[in-house]
Coordinates of C-alpha atoms in Angstrom, one line a residue:
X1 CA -61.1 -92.6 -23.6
X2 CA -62.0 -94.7 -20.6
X3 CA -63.5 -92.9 -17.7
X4 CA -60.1 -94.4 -15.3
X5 CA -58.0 -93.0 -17.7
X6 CA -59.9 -89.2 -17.9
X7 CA -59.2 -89.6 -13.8
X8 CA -56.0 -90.6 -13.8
X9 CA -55.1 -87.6 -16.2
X10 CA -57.0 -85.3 -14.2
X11 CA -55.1 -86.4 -11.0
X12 CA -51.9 -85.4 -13.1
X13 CA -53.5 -82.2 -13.8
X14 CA -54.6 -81.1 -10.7
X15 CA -51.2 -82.0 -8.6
X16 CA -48.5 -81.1 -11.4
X17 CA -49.7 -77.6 -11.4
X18 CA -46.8 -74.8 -11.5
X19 CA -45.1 -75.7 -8.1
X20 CA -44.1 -79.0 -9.3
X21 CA -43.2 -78.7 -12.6
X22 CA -40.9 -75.6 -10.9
X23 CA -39.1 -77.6 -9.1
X24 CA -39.4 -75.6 -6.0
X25 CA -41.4 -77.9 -4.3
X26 CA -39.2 -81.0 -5.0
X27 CA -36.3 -79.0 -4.3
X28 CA -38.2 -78.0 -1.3
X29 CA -39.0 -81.0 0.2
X30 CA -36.7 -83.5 -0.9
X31 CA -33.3 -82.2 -2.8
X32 CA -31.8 -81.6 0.7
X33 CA -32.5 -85.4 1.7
X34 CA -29.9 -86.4 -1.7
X35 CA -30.3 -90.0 -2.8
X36 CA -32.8 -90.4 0.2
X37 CA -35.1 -88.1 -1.5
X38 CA -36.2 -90.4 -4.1
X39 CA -36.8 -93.0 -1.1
X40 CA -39.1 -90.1 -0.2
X41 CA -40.9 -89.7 -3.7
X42 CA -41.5 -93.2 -4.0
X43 CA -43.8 -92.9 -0.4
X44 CA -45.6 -90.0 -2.3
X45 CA -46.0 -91.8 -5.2
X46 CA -47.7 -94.5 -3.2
X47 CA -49.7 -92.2 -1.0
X48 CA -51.2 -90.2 -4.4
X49 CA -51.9 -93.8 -5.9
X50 CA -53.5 -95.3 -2.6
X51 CA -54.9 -93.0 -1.0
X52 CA -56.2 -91.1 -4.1
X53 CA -57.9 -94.5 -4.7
X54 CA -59.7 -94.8 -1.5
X55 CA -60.7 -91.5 -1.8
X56 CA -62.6 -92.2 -5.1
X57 CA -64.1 -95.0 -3.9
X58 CA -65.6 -93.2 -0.9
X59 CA -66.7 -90.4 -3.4
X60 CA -68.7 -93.5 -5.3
X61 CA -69.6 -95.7 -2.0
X62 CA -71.4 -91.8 -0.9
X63 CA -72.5 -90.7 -4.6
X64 CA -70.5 -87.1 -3.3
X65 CA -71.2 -84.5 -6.4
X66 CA -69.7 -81.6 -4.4
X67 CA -67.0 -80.4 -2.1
X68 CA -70.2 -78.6 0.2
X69 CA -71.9 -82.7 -0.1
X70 CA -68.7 -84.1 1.0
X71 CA -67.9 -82.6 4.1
X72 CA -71.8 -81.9 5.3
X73 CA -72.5 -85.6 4.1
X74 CA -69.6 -86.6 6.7
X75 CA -68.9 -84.1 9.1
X76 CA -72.2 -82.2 9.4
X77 CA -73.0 -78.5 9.1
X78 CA -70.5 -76.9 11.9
X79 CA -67.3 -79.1 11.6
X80 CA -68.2 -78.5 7.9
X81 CA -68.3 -74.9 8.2
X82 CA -64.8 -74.5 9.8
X83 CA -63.4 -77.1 6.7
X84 CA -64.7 -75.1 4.2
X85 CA -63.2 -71.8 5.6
X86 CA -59.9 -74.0 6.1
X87 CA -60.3 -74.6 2.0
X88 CA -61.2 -70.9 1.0
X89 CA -57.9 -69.5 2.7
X90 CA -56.2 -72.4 0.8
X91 CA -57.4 -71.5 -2.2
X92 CA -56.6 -67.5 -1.7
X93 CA -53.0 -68.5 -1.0
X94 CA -52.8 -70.4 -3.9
X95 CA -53.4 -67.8 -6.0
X96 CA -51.1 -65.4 -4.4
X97 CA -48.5 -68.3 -4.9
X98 CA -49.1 -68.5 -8.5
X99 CA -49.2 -64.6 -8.9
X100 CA -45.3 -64.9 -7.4
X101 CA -44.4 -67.8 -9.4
X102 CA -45.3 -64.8 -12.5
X103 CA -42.8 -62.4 -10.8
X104 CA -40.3 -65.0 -10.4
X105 CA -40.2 -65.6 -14.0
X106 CA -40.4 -61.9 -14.8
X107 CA -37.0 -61.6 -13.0
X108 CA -35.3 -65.0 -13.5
X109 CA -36.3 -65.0 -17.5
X110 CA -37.3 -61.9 -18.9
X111 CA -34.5 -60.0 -16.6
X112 CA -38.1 -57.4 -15.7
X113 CA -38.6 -56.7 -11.9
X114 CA -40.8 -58.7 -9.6
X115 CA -43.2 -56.9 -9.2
X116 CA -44.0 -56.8 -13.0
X117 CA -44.9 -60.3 -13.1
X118 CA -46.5 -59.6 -10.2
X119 CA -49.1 -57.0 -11.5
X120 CA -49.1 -58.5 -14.6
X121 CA -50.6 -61.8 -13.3
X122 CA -52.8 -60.0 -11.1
X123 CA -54.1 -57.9 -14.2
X124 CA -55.0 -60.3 -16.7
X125 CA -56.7 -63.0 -14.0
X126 CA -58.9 -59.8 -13.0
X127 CA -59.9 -59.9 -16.2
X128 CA -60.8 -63.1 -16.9
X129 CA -62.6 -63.5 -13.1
X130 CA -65.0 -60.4 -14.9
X131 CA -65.7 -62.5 -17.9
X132 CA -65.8 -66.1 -16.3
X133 CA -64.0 -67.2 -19.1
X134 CA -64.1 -71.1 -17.0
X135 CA -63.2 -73.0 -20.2
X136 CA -59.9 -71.3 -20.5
X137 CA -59.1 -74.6 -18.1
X138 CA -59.2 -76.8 -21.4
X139 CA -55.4 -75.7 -22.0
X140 CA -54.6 -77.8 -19.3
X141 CA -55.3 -80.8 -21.7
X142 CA -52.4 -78.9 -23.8
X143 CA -51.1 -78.0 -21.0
X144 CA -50.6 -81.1 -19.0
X145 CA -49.1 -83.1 -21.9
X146 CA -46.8 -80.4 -23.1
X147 CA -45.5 -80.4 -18.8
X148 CA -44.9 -84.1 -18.7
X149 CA -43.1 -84.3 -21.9
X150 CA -40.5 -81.4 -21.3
X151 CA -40.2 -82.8 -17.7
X152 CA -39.1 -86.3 -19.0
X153 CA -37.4 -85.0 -21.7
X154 CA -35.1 -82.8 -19.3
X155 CA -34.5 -85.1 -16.9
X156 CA -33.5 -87.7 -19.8
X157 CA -31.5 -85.4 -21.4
X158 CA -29.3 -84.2 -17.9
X159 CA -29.1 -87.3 -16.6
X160 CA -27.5 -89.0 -19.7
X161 CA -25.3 -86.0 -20.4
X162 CA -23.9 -85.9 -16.7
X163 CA -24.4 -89.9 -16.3
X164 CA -26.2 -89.5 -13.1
X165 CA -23.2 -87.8 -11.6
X166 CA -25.3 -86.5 -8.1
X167 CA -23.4 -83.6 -6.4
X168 CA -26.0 -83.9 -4.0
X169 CA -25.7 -87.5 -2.8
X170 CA -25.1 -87.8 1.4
X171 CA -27.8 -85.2 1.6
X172 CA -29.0 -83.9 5.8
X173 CA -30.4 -86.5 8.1
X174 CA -33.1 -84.2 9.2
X175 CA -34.4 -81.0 7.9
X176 CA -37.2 -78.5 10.0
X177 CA -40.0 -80.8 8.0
X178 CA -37.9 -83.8 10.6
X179 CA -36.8 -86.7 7.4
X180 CA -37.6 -87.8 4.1
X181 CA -40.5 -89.6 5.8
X182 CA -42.1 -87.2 7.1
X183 CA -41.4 -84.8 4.4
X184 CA -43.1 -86.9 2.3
X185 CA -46.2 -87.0 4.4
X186 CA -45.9 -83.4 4.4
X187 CA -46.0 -83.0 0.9
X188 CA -48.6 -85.1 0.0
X189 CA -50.7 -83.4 2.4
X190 CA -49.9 -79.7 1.2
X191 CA -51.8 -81.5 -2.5
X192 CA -54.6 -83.0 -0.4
X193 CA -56.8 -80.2 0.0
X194 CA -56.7 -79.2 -4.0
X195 CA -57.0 -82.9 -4.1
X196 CA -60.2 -83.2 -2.0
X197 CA -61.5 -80.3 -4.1
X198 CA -61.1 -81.5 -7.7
X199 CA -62.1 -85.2 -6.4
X200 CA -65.4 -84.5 -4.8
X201 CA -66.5 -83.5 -8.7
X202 CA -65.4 -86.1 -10.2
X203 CA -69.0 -88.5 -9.1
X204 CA -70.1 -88.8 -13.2
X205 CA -67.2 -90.3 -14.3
X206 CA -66.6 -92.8 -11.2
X207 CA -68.7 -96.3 -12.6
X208 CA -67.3 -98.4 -10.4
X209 CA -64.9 -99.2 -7.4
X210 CA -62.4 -100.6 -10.4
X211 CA -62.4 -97.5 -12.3
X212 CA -61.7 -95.2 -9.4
X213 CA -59.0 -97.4 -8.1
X214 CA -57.5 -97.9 -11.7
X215 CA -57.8 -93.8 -11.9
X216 CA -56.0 -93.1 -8.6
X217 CA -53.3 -95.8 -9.7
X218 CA -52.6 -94.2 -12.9
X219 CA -52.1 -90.7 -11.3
X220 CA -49.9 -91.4 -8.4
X221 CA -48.1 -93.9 -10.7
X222 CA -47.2 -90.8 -13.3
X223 CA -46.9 -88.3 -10.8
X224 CA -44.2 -90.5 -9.0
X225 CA -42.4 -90.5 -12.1
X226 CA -42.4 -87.0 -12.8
X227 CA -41.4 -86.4 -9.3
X228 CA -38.6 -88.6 -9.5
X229 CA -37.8 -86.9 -12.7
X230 CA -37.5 -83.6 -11.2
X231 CA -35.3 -84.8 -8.2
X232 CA -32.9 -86.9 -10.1
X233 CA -32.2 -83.5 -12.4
X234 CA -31.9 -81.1 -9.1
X235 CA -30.2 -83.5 -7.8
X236 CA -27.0 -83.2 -10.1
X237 CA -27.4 -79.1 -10.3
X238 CA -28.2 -79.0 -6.7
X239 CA -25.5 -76.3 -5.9
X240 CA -26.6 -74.4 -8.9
X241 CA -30.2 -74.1 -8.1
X242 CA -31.6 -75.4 -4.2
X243 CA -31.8 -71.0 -3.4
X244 CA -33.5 -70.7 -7.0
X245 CA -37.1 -69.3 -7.0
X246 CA -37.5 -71.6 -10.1
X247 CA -34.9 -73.9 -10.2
X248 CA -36.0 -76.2 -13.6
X249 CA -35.2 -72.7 -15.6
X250 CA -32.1 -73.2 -14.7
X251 CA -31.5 -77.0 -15.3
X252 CA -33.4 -76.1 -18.8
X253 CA -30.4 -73.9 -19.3
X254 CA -28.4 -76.9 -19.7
X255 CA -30.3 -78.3 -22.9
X256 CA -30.3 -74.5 -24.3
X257 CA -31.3 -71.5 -24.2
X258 CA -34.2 -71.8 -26.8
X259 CA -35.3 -74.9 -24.8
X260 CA -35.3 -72.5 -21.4
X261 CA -37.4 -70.1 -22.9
X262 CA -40.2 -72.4 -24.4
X263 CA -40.3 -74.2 -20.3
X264 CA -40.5 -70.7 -19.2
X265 CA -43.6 -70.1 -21.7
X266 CA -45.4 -73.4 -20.7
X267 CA -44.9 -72.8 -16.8
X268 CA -46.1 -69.5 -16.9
X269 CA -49.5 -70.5 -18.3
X270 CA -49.2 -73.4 -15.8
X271 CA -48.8 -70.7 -13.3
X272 CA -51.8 -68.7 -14.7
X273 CA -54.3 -71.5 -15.4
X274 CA -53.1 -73.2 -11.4
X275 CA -54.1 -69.2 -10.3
X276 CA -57.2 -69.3 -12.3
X277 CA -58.5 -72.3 -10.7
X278 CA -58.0 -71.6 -7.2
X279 CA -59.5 -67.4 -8.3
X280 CA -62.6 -69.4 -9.2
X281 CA -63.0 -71.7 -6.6
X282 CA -62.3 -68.9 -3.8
X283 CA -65.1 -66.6 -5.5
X284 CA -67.5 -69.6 -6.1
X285 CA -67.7 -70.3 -2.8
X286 CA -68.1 -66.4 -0.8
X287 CA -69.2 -64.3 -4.5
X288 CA -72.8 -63.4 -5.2
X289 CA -74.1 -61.8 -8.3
X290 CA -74.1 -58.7 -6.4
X291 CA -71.0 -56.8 -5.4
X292 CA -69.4 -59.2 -8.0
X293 CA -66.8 -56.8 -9.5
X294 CA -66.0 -55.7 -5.9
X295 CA -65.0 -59.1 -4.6
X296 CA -63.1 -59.6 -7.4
X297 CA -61.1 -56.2 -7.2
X298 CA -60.7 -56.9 -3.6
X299 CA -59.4 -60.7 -4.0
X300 CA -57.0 -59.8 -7.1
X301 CA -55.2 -56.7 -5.2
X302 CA -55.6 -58.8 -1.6
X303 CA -53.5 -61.1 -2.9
X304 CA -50.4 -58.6 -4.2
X305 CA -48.9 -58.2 -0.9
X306 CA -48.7 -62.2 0.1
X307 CA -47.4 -62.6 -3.4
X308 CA -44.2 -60.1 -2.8
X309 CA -43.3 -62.6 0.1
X310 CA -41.5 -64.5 -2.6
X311 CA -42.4 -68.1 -4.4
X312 CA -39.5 -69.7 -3.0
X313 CA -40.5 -68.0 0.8
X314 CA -44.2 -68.8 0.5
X315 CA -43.6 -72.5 -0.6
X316 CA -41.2 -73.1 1.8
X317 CA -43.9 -71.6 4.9
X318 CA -47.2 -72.1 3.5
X319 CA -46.8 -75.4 1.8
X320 CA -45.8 -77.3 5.0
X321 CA -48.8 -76.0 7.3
X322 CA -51.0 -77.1 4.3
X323 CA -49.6 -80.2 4.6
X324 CA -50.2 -80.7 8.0
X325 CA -53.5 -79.6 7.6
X326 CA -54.4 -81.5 4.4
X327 CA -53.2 -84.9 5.5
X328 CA -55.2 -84.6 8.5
X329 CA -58.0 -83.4 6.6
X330 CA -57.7 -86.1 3.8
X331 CA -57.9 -88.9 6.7
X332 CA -60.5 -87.7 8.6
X333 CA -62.5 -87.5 5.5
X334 CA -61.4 -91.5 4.8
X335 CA -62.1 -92.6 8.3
X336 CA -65.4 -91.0 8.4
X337 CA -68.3 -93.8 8.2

């Protein structure tokens, strides 16, 4: 497989994580905008393929191997300092997101309490931190597939059932993220800091200028799709499931109930493997040898009470500071000489 390709896939990978292929973050930031919301994923879609492009280029222009290189390479060691804290509380929520995405599919599918999914996330990522079972990450190349395929598929099916009868068409002018413009900024910024993350490591396969703007192409290009995917299916359930905590269980529902339960297997590990990522990454950058098992107690049970906010509460108030934060981020890191 050529290296553009392995980029664009992992650009997929690390954006379509369990928030999107929800639907809560869609839903969140564009199903109240109706028809005006896809307007609003097409400026994502060419922010992720654009942006993501110059960002890769910069990472080959600078031969960046790290996140630490990146931002000390451009920013030096004290405006460095405060970026990387800015990244490890990012990476702390987004676990404590995922662990409530596990609760909300506790309740929603299994018809077990919150807090169940809750624990249970909690319990078997502990686990896996003690072992540093790091490889369990090659699911997402299951994974990742498996996602795109049932989102398509869904969207295809709905759509040509219902004949793209919208219910949510006028849609508000202006929600408390302002319009679909600015909503879209938004978004793409709440991905930028994961984005900066994953991206800073990806040096060995960048060969060229034309493979990492082929690879940030291909990603936003997909992940535009997707998006628009999602929407156009939220769109036409929109009554049904804009308050949901995971509102693609429910439009799954429509195709069947065997179909509901096989999404709700795939996001789950989604949910799990998205937690495990951002787990590592927090206890990468502040975990020593020693005290290991401590930190890792510490961050796992830290986490519980963030988590009982609720998924649909936390992406709805975390997600649009990290957006502000992450788009400013992404283009002070692009303007930097």
């Amino acid at each position: 497989m050529k290296n553009w390709i392995k980029i664009g896939f992992i650009y997929v990978g690390t954006v379509i994580g369990a928030g999107f292929a929800s639907g809560r973050e869609i839903v969140e930031f564009f199903g109240a905008y109706g028809l005006k919301g896809i307007l609003g994923m097409f400026i994502v879609g060419l922010l992720f393929s654009f942006v993501g492009s110059l960002l890769l280029i910069k990472i080959h222009n600078k031969k960046i191997k790290d996140f630490n290189e990146l931002i000390i390479n451009l920013f030096g060691k004290k405006i460095g300092f405060i970026m990387d804290t800015i990244m490890i509380f990012s990476l702390y929520t987004g676990f404590s997101v995922m662990t409530a995405g596990s609760g909300a599919i506790f309740k929603e599918e299994l018809g077990l309490t919150f807090n169940t999914g809750v624990f249970v996330m909690t319990i078997f990522a502990f686990i896996v931190f003690l072992f540093s079972l790091e490889g369990l990450s090659l699911i997402n190349t299951i994974l990742v597939p498996l996602l795109i395929i049932g989102i398509i598929f869904t969207s295809s099916y709905v759509n040509i059932r219902e004949e793209y009868n919208f219910t949510n068409i006028q849609g508000t002018n202006i929600t408390n993220k302002g319009n679909f413009i600015t909503s879209s900024f938004l978004y793409f910024g709440s991905n930028s800091l994961i984005i900066i993350i994953v991206f800073s490591s990806l040096y060995p396969l960048i060969n060229s200028k034309k493979t990492a703007i082929k690879g940030g192409m291909l990603g936003g290009i997909i992940l535009s799709i997707l998006g628009i995917a999602i929407l156009s299916s939220m769109l036409i359930y929109y009554n049904e499931v804009h308050n949901l905590d995971i509102p693609m269980l429910m439009v799954c529902s429509y195709v069947g109930e065997r179909y509901r339960k096989l999404y709700a297997i795939i996001l789950w590990v989604a949910m799990f493997t998205t937690a495990l990522a951002n787990g590592f990454g927090f206890m990468n950058r502040i975990s020593r040898k020693k005290g290991k098992l401590l930190v890792t107690a510490l961050f796992c049970i830290s986490a519980i009470p963030l988590a009982k906010i609720g998924f649909a509460n936390l992406v709805r108030t975390i997600y649009p500071i990290f957006g502000i934060i992450g788009f400013t981020m992404m283009v002070l890191i692009l303007v930097k000489g």
